[in-house]
Amino acid sequence: MTRRTAPTLEAARRHPDHPALICRGEIWSYGEFEKRIQNAARRLRTLGVSAGKRVALWAGNSPDWAVLAHAVGRVGGVLLPLNTRLSDHELAYQIRPADLLLAAPVLAARARQALPADLPLRTFDGTTPGLEDFWETAPDPAPLPEELDLAAEQAILFTSGTSGLPKGAVLTWGNQFSSAEASASVLPLSPADRWIDCMPLFHVGGLNILYRCAIAGATVILHERFDAEAVNHAFDREGGTVISLVASTLNRTLDARKGPLPETVRAVLIGGGPVPPDLIARCPIALPTYGMTETCSGVTLVAPGASDADRATAGRPMAGVELEIRGDDGARLAPGIPGMIVVRGPMVIRGYLDPEATAKALADGWLQTGDFGMLDDCGRLTVLTRRNDLIISGGENVYPAEIEAALRAHPEVKDAAVVGIPHARWGQAPMAFVVAASPLTVGALRSFLAGRLARYKLPAVYRVIEALPLLSNGKLDRRALASLAASDSEALALA
């Protein structure tokens, strides 16, 4: 199969009155959602958007964002979502591939300063003086294509840039459909499901939910941003059955709730890195998953109803996913031996905008993820750390997640993160950042870890801080921690 019917069109034909999107108290049926998508697609066509044209979208989560995401594809365009936290310098870099920029009014004035002179800019809600209202022009009445080419580019998403400049990962429609089908092999969706999407839509996790739900005919409960009280309201009052979170946002949701989730909630997917064991115990329906932008979201997932042993891992590869652990020489490693995670399957990107980056990351369809992990005898994946986060101390591999888990086991530690710092004798050493529930001394932390970790894993420096820095998607911002470490006098003295 090389083409598929546009998912919102298919859903509108099957159940036009079923809710497609709930946001800000509004409910749009699939019939209404599809009508809005078609009107926006025709408007895009009047602006010159056609097959292969790249449309950058710089705005926060909103119903209009969801409409435009689908509409760009309906005219063959390629969506280029931009992080709303970009600096002017970062925007200028990431906007380079675009043929058109659609910006929220609050960001449009800033965007104008960073854009190339020949790049058109449109705002899409008409509240900014001097900028054309996106919805103003009468739509082109010509028919729209009903099918999507699975080989065609669907979106370009920039990676987080943890290893230098961000790379533009090119996703296809085939990647999106394959990702949705792989996920459904473990967690089937139906029109009865309502997925709470409180992740940024400019990240693969948030964007992927739009397509998964449309393909299944399920409902998206869209939030502008993560808010624990709003999430709990969606569970209790709006019938949310599935949600994707990271460890920090799940903890905040449970803290705000002060009780178990409703029985109507089927699954809480947890990604973004290793999941603390205490959080798994705290939420019996938390299902760890592993994925990345380059795999169009998750490639492993723990199945609903799985054992605690399963939920202590990131799960098994989904249908259609090949996953191996390889050593530095590229050889496949046996179960229980840590190495680099490599992935192959129809949800894996063909490449980046940069051919050199593509050549480094992909070989025979195998993606070198840059993440370290290991498989057990049951085929379950344990994620250890990202390659850039790995600490090599005196020739030993030290995984931050292991130290972080040990620190979190302390009764007065609310959260913890570990980064590597230069060390004159060992090359590198761990440095721990700890968020404490009550006053806590470095001596107490040292004593607590002494019997739990090998000496080479013990942090050389400890810092108690008020809160860990987070990225816009709720994941830990290790680069910010590394900057703090680089300016710390005690850490500098060890180098």
XYZ file of C-alpha atoms in Angstrom:
495
model
C 0.000 0.000 0.000
C 1.513 3.314 -1.082
C -1.383 5.656 -0.245
C -3.856 6.007 2.622
C -7.010 8.050 3.086
C -6.432 11.147 5.210
C -7.281 9.979 8.751
C -9.596 12.858 9.689
C -11.535 12.410 6.423
C -11.896 8.687 7.088
C -13.084 9.350 10.650
C -15.528 12.036 9.488
C -17.081 9.593 7.040
C -17.406 6.825 9.633
C -18.721 8.858 12.571
C -19.121 12.559 11.708
C -20.767 13.428 15.040
C -18.151 11.760 17.248
C -15.880 14.179 19.193
C -12.546 14.717 17.483
C -11.126 17.508 19.645
C -11.932 18.922 23.079
C -10.167 22.117 24.091
C -10.991 25.147 26.241
C -14.500 23.834 26.822
C -15.202 23.504 23.092
C -16.016 20.180 21.456
C -15.475 19.707 17.727
C -16.978 16.686 16.031
C -15.023 14.873 13.328
C -17.406 16.361 10.769
C -16.678 19.898 11.966
C -12.959 19.197 12.400
C -12.681 17.917 8.834
C -14.578 20.936 7.492
C -12.161 23.292 9.241
C -9.195 21.305 7.915
C -10.486 21.522 4.362
C -11.077 25.287 4.632
C -7.572 25.796 6.018
C -6.083 23.575 3.303
C -7.730 25.662 0.602
C -6.461 28.823 2.284
C -2.965 27.390 2.298
C -3.273 26.621 -1.394
C -4.038 30.296 -2.119
C -0.755 31.102 -0.335
C 1.177 28.857 -2.709
C 1.472 25.779 -0.511
C 1.634 22.637 -2.652
C 3.455 19.310 -2.734
C 6.810 19.536 -0.971
C 6.401 23.121 0.264
C 7.492 23.501 3.866
C 5.210 25.352 6.259
C 6.724 26.382 9.588
C 4.298 26.726 12.484
C 5.397 28.804 15.471
C 2.713 28.783 18.126
C 1.588 27.117 21.314
C -0.970 24.313 21.517
C -4.408 25.317 20.259
C -7.286 23.908 18.181
C -6.092 26.017 15.225
C -2.636 24.421 15.536
C -4.231 20.978 15.220
C -6.285 22.095 12.205
C -3.222 23.479 10.432
C -1.141 20.393 11.168
C -3.648 18.279 9.251
C -4.338 20.935 6.592
C -0.696 21.276 5.549
C -0.622 17.575 4.672
C -3.875 17.724 2.731
C -2.262 19.951 0.088
C 0.973 17.924 0.072
C 2.889 20.384 2.216
C 5.432 19.525 4.899
C 4.878 20.689 8.477
C 7.825 22.297 10.269
C 6.818 22.820 13.925
C 8.944 25.264 15.915
C 9.539 25.342 19.647
C 7.891 28.412 21.173
C 10.911 28.883 23.448
C 13.374 29.449 20.608
C 15.669 32.441 20.829
C 15.914 34.722 17.798
C 19.204 33.062 16.878
C 17.721 29.565 17.100
C 14.647 30.625 15.135
C 16.797 32.041 12.343
C 18.633 28.703 12.123
C 15.590 26.440 12.173
C 13.462 28.576 9.842
C 15.906 28.179 6.948
C 14.147 25.230 5.246
C 10.703 26.895 5.349
C 8.724 28.363 2.432
C 6.097 29.976 4.679
C 5.833 30.789 8.368
C 2.527 30.750 10.232
C 2.955 32.384 13.630
C 0.771 33.099 16.614
C 0.303 36.858 16.968
C 2.233 36.972 20.235
C 5.282 35.605 18.381
C 4.794 37.222 14.964
C 6.559 40.494 15.751
C 9.633 38.630 16.998
C 9.543 36.331 13.997
C 9.600 39.253 11.565
C 12.961 40.352 12.972
C 14.565 36.933 12.511
C 13.183 35.977 9.089
C 14.880 36.166 5.727
C 13.417 39.064 3.752
C 11.832 36.770 1.158
C 10.084 34.390 3.582
C 6.325 35.075 3.842
C 4.837 35.396 7.318
C 1.170 35.048 8.223
C -0.574 35.123 11.563
C -3.528 32.808 11.856
C -5.971 34.396 14.278
C -6.082 37.973 13.099
C -5.491 39.768 16.408
C -2.210 41.449 15.506
C -2.545 44.797 13.686
C -0.795 44.987 10.349
C -0.662 41.262 9.741
C -3.039 39.455 7.426
C -5.633 37.282 9.113
C -4.957 33.716 8.018
C -8.645 32.832 7.789
C -9.699 35.993 5.912
C -9.369 35.083 2.223
C -12.186 33.129 0.581
C -11.116 29.502 0.148
C -10.247 28.019 -3.215
C -13.234 25.796 -4.138
C -11.181 23.223 -6.089
C -11.349 19.663 -4.679
C -8.668 18.524 -2.258
C -6.788 15.220 -2.487
C -8.354 12.576 -0.256
C -5.315 10.315 -0.009
C -1.837 10.771 1.405
C 1.322 9.481 -0.234
C 3.038 7.326 2.389
C 6.460 8.003 0.871
C 5.999 11.779 0.988
C 7.509 13.992 3.674
C 5.015 14.780 6.419
C 7.004 16.850 8.918
C 10.458 18.092 9.804
C 11.118 18.083 13.535
C 14.308 19.455 14.998
C 15.997 17.336 17.615
C 16.757 18.766 21.029
C 20.333 19.552 20.070
C 21.972 17.686 22.945
C 25.003 17.024 20.724
C 25.533 20.358 18.989
C 23.210 22.105 16.548
C 19.727 20.608 16.230
C 19.218 18.255 13.294
C 16.076 18.365 11.180
C 14.577 14.859 11.258
C 12.375 14.252 8.206
C 9.257 12.182 8.961
C 7.070 10.676 6.246
C 3.379 9.802 6.244
C 4.506 6.180 6.212
C 6.388 6.822 9.463
C 3.263 8.283 11.070
C 0.902 5.477 10.039
C 3.470 2.804 10.962
C 4.050 4.402 14.365
C 0.312 4.483 15.081
C -0.136 0.857 14.035
C 2.857 -0.293 16.081
C 1.517 1.488 19.163
C -1.929 -0.027 18.613
C -0.380 -3.511 18.600
C 0.313 -3.023 22.320
C -2.239 -0.384 23.316
C -5.213 -0.609 20.930
C -7.263 2.582 20.534
C -10.941 2.894 19.660
C -13.404 5.768 19.225
C -14.267 5.280 22.911
C -10.806 6.523 23.923
C -9.979 10.092 24.883
C -6.265 10.858 24.884
C -5.183 13.846 26.996
C -2.532 15.672 24.967
C -0.753 18.120 27.282
C 2.642 17.782 25.598
C 3.872 20.492 23.208
C 2.598 19.779 19.697
C 5.964 20.900 18.305
C 7.520 17.801 19.928
C 7.092 14.377 18.374
C 5.242 13.002 21.402
C 2.540 15.659 21.305
C 2.240 15.702 17.507
C 2.084 11.932 17.208
C -1.008 11.816 19.434
C -2.956 13.920 16.904
C -2.391 11.318 14.201
C -2.791 8.235 16.398
C -6.192 9.440 17.546
C -7.349 10.463 14.073
C -6.371 7.075 12.634
C -8.315 5.305 15.397
C -11.219 7.759 15.387
C -10.470 8.558 19.041
C -10.821 11.946 20.746
C -7.973 14.322 21.604
C -8.384 16.347 24.788
C -5.940 19.115 23.946
C -4.310 21.256 26.640
C -2.334 24.416 25.982
C 0.369 23.224 28.348
C 0.829 20.781 31.188
C -1.086 21.736 34.314
C -1.651 19.112 36.995
C -5.053 20.460 38.038
C -6.225 20.612 34.409
C -5.065 17.043 33.794
C -6.974 15.795 36.824
C -10.055 17.715 35.652
C -9.752 15.963 32.282
C -9.614 12.597 34.047
C -12.603 13.335 36.265
C -14.872 15.519 34.111
C -13.922 14.972 30.467
C -13.460 11.215 30.386
C -9.720 11.037 29.672
C -8.680 7.399 29.217
C -5.051 7.679 28.057
C -2.308 10.223 28.641
C 1.383 10.624 27.787
C 3.613 12.156 30.449
C 7.197 12.173 31.653
C 8.237 11.239 35.175
C 8.189 14.785 36.523
C 4.711 15.598 35.193
C 3.228 12.313 36.416
C 4.599 13.002 39.894
C 3.041 16.470 39.852
C -0.293 15.060 38.668
C -0.377 12.484 41.464
C 0.742 15.041 44.067
C -2.105 17.363 43.056
C -4.623 14.535 43.061
C -3.759 13.003 46.440
C -5.460 9.753 45.493
C -5.669 7.085 42.799
C -6.612 7.803 39.209
C -10.174 6.969 38.126
C -10.819 3.419 36.963
C -11.761 4.845 33.551
C -8.110 5.724 32.895
C -6.599 2.831 30.942
C -2.975 3.849 30.591
C -0.406 6.487 31.516
C 2.479 6.294 29.042
C 5.796 7.422 30.543
C 8.697 8.331 28.293
C 11.621 10.708 28.220
C 14.156 8.479 29.951
C 14.455 5.895 32.716
C 11.418 5.848 35.045
C 12.112 5.883 38.795
C 10.994 2.627 40.487
C 9.060 4.505 43.175
C 6.947 6.184 40.487
C 6.139 2.817 38.908
C 4.961 1.589 42.298
C 2.967 4.759 42.880
C 0.984 4.494 39.637
C -0.079 0.920 38.767
C -1.182 1.877 35.235
C 2.049 3.706 34.361
C 3.469 2.079 31.215
C 7.087 2.965 30.393
C 7.941 3.494 26.746
C 11.074 4.295 24.764
C 11.319 6.334 21.606
C 12.659 9.489 20.032
C 12.009 12.004 17.277
C 13.823 9.828 14.757
C 11.489 6.892 15.438
C 8.309 8.999 15.218
C 7.745 8.515 18.970
C 7.781 5.163 20.794
C 9.268 1.874 19.617
C 8.890 -0.078 22.875
C 5.981 -0.073 25.287
C 4.954 -2.058 28.332
C 1.554 -3.668 27.756
C -1.440 -2.805 29.952
C -1.795 -5.228 32.852
C 1.887 -6.157 32.744
C 3.767 -7.402 35.786
C 5.884 -5.167 37.998
C 8.964 -6.821 36.480
C 7.819 -5.719 33.022
C 7.033 -2.214 34.234
C 10.545 -1.900 35.674
C 11.746 -1.874 32.045
C 10.837 0.140 28.934
C 9.017 -2.890 27.545
C 9.468 -5.014 24.446
C 9.741 -3.765 20.865
C 6.382 -3.064 19.256
C 5.140 -4.880 16.149
C 7.354 -4.162 13.162
C 10.255 -2.887 15.285
C 13.700 -4.491 15.228
C 15.826 -3.485 18.213
C 19.344 -4.622 19.072
C 22.091 -3.734 21.536
C 25.489 -3.351 19.891
C 29.040 -2.820 21.075
C 31.534 -0.220 19.878
C 32.580 -2.596 17.094
C 29.007 -2.820 15.809
C 28.565 -6.447 16.905
C 25.272 -7.524 18.438
C 25.530 -8.053 22.197
C 23.987 -10.823 24.257
C 21.203 -10.204 26.789
C 22.351 -8.520 29.970
C 25.301 -6.716 28.356
C 24.907 -2.929 27.994
C 25.636 -1.190 24.712
C 24.158 1.178 22.164
C 20.490 0.824 21.241
C 19.946 0.499 17.482
C 16.501 0.389 15.866
C 15.087 -0.482 12.472
C 11.494 -0.413 11.216
C 8.976 1.460 9.064
C 8.587 4.200 11.680
C 12.304 5.111 11.546
C 13.146 8.216 9.511
C 14.961 7.934 6.208
C 17.267 10.710 7.285
C 17.896 14.296 8.285
C 18.043 17.471 6.237
C 21.829 17.198 6.523
C 23.137 14.247 4.424
C 26.281 14.016 6.563
C 24.200 13.594 9.721
C 22.123 10.955 7.937
C 25.232 8.987 6.963
C 26.448 8.994 10.589
C 23.151 7.929 12.123
C 21.734 5.429 9.619
C 23.217 2.296 8.058
C 21.068 -0.258 6.193
C 18.023 1.291 7.822
C 19.430 0.834 11.340
C 19.285 3.988 13.439
C 22.177 4.529 15.832
C 20.143 6.098 18.622
C 23.041 7.345 20.726
C 21.325 5.833 23.772
C 22.714 3.097 26.002
C 20.640 0.187 27.204
C 20.424 -3.581 27.490
C 17.950 -6.327 26.700
C 17.108 -9.112 29.120
C 16.382 -12.771 28.322
C 12.700 -11.882 27.846
C 13.483 -9.242 25.209
C 12.665 -6.305 27.501
C 14.651 -3.094 27.120
C 16.240 -1.227 30.004
C 17.364 2.287 29.059
C 20.520 3.293 30.886
C 21.463 6.714 29.537
C 22.138 8.776 26.451
C 25.620 8.426 24.990
C 26.305 12.102 25.690
C 25.230 11.634 29.310
C 27.407 8.579 29.915
C 30.145 9.214 32.481
C 33.425 7.327 32.012
C 35.277 7.430 35.316
C 38.633 5.670 35.558
C 37.683 3.538 32.545
C 34.357 2.447 34.072
C 30.984 3.283 32.533
C 28.809 5.161 35.016
C 25.122 5.547 34.189
C 23.452 8.636 35.715
C 20.091 6.870 35.955
C 21.518 4.312 38.392
C 22.844 7.004 40.746
C 19.653 9.041 40.412
C 17.538 6.034 41.394
C 19.732 5.448 44.447
C 19.436 9.094 45.491
C 15.654 9.085 45.089
C 15.469 6.136 47.471
C 16.489 8.500 50.290
C 13.288 9.391 52.200
C 14.072 13.132 52.154
C 14.993 13.347 48.444
C 12.175 14.540 46.167
C 14.195 14.370 42.950
C 17.754 14.020 41.722
C 19.870 14.312 38.604
C 23.492 13.473 37.860
C 25.927 14.853 35.273
C 29.585 14.224 34.564
C 32.323 16.711 35.467
C 36.035 16.711 34.542
C 38.313 15.018 37.071
C 42.108 15.285 37.053
C 42.656 11.693 38.195
C 39.684 9.744 36.836
C 38.919 11.691 33.667
C 35.323 12.215 34.746
C 33.315 11.939 37.939
C 29.601 12.199 38.769
C 28.118 15.380 40.215
C 24.692 15.097 41.904
C 21.949 17.725 42.030
C 19.308 16.966 44.644
C 15.902 18.470 45.424
C 15.222 17.885 49.123
C 11.910 17.673 50.964
C 13.576 18.978 54.132
C 17.057 20.216 55.093
C 19.613 17.645 53.984
C 23.388 17.597 54.393
C 25.980 16.394 51.931
C 27.306 14.069 54.618
C 23.923 12.388 54.929
C 23.772 11.832 51.182
C 27.292 10.422 51.066
C 26.548 8.004 53.902
C 23.277 6.920 52.331
C 24.877 6.078 48.973
C 28.010 4.465 50.409
C 26.326 1.116 50.951
C 24.283 1.210 47.768
C 26.753 2.000 44.992
C 30.279 0.998 44.021
C 32.854 3.611 44.962
C 33.518 4.679 41.379
C 29.805 5.544 41.020
C 29.657 7.806 44.069
C 29.257 11.512 43.232
C 32.328 13.638 43.817
C 30.222 16.768 44.333
C 26.686 17.261 45.677
C 24.449 20.290 45.335
C 21.014 20.719 46.930
C 18.860 22.932 44.692
C 15.237 24.103 44.791
C 14.157 22.494 41.516
C 15.648 20.654 38.567
C 15.649 22.575 35.264
C 13.223 21.136 32.726
C 12.779 21.406 28.976
C 9.462 22.503 27.463
C 8.350 18.861 27.201
C 8.963 18.245 30.905
C 12.165 16.294 30.421
C 15.256 17.051 32.473
C 17.436 19.776 30.950
C 20.848 18.177 31.381
C 22.559 20.929 29.414
C 21.397 23.469 31.989
C 22.743 21.248 34.762
C 26.029 20.858 32.914
C 26.289 24.666 32.751
C 25.708 24.878 36.509
C 28.372 22.242 37.061
C 30.833 24.063 34.784
C 30.582 27.193 36.960
C 30.734 25.404 40.321
C 33.945 26.163 42.247
C 34.153 22.745 43.922
C 33.641 20.961 40.611
C 36.216 23.178 38.883
C 38.790 22.351 41.576
C 38.649 18.677 40.611
C 39.484 19.218 36.953
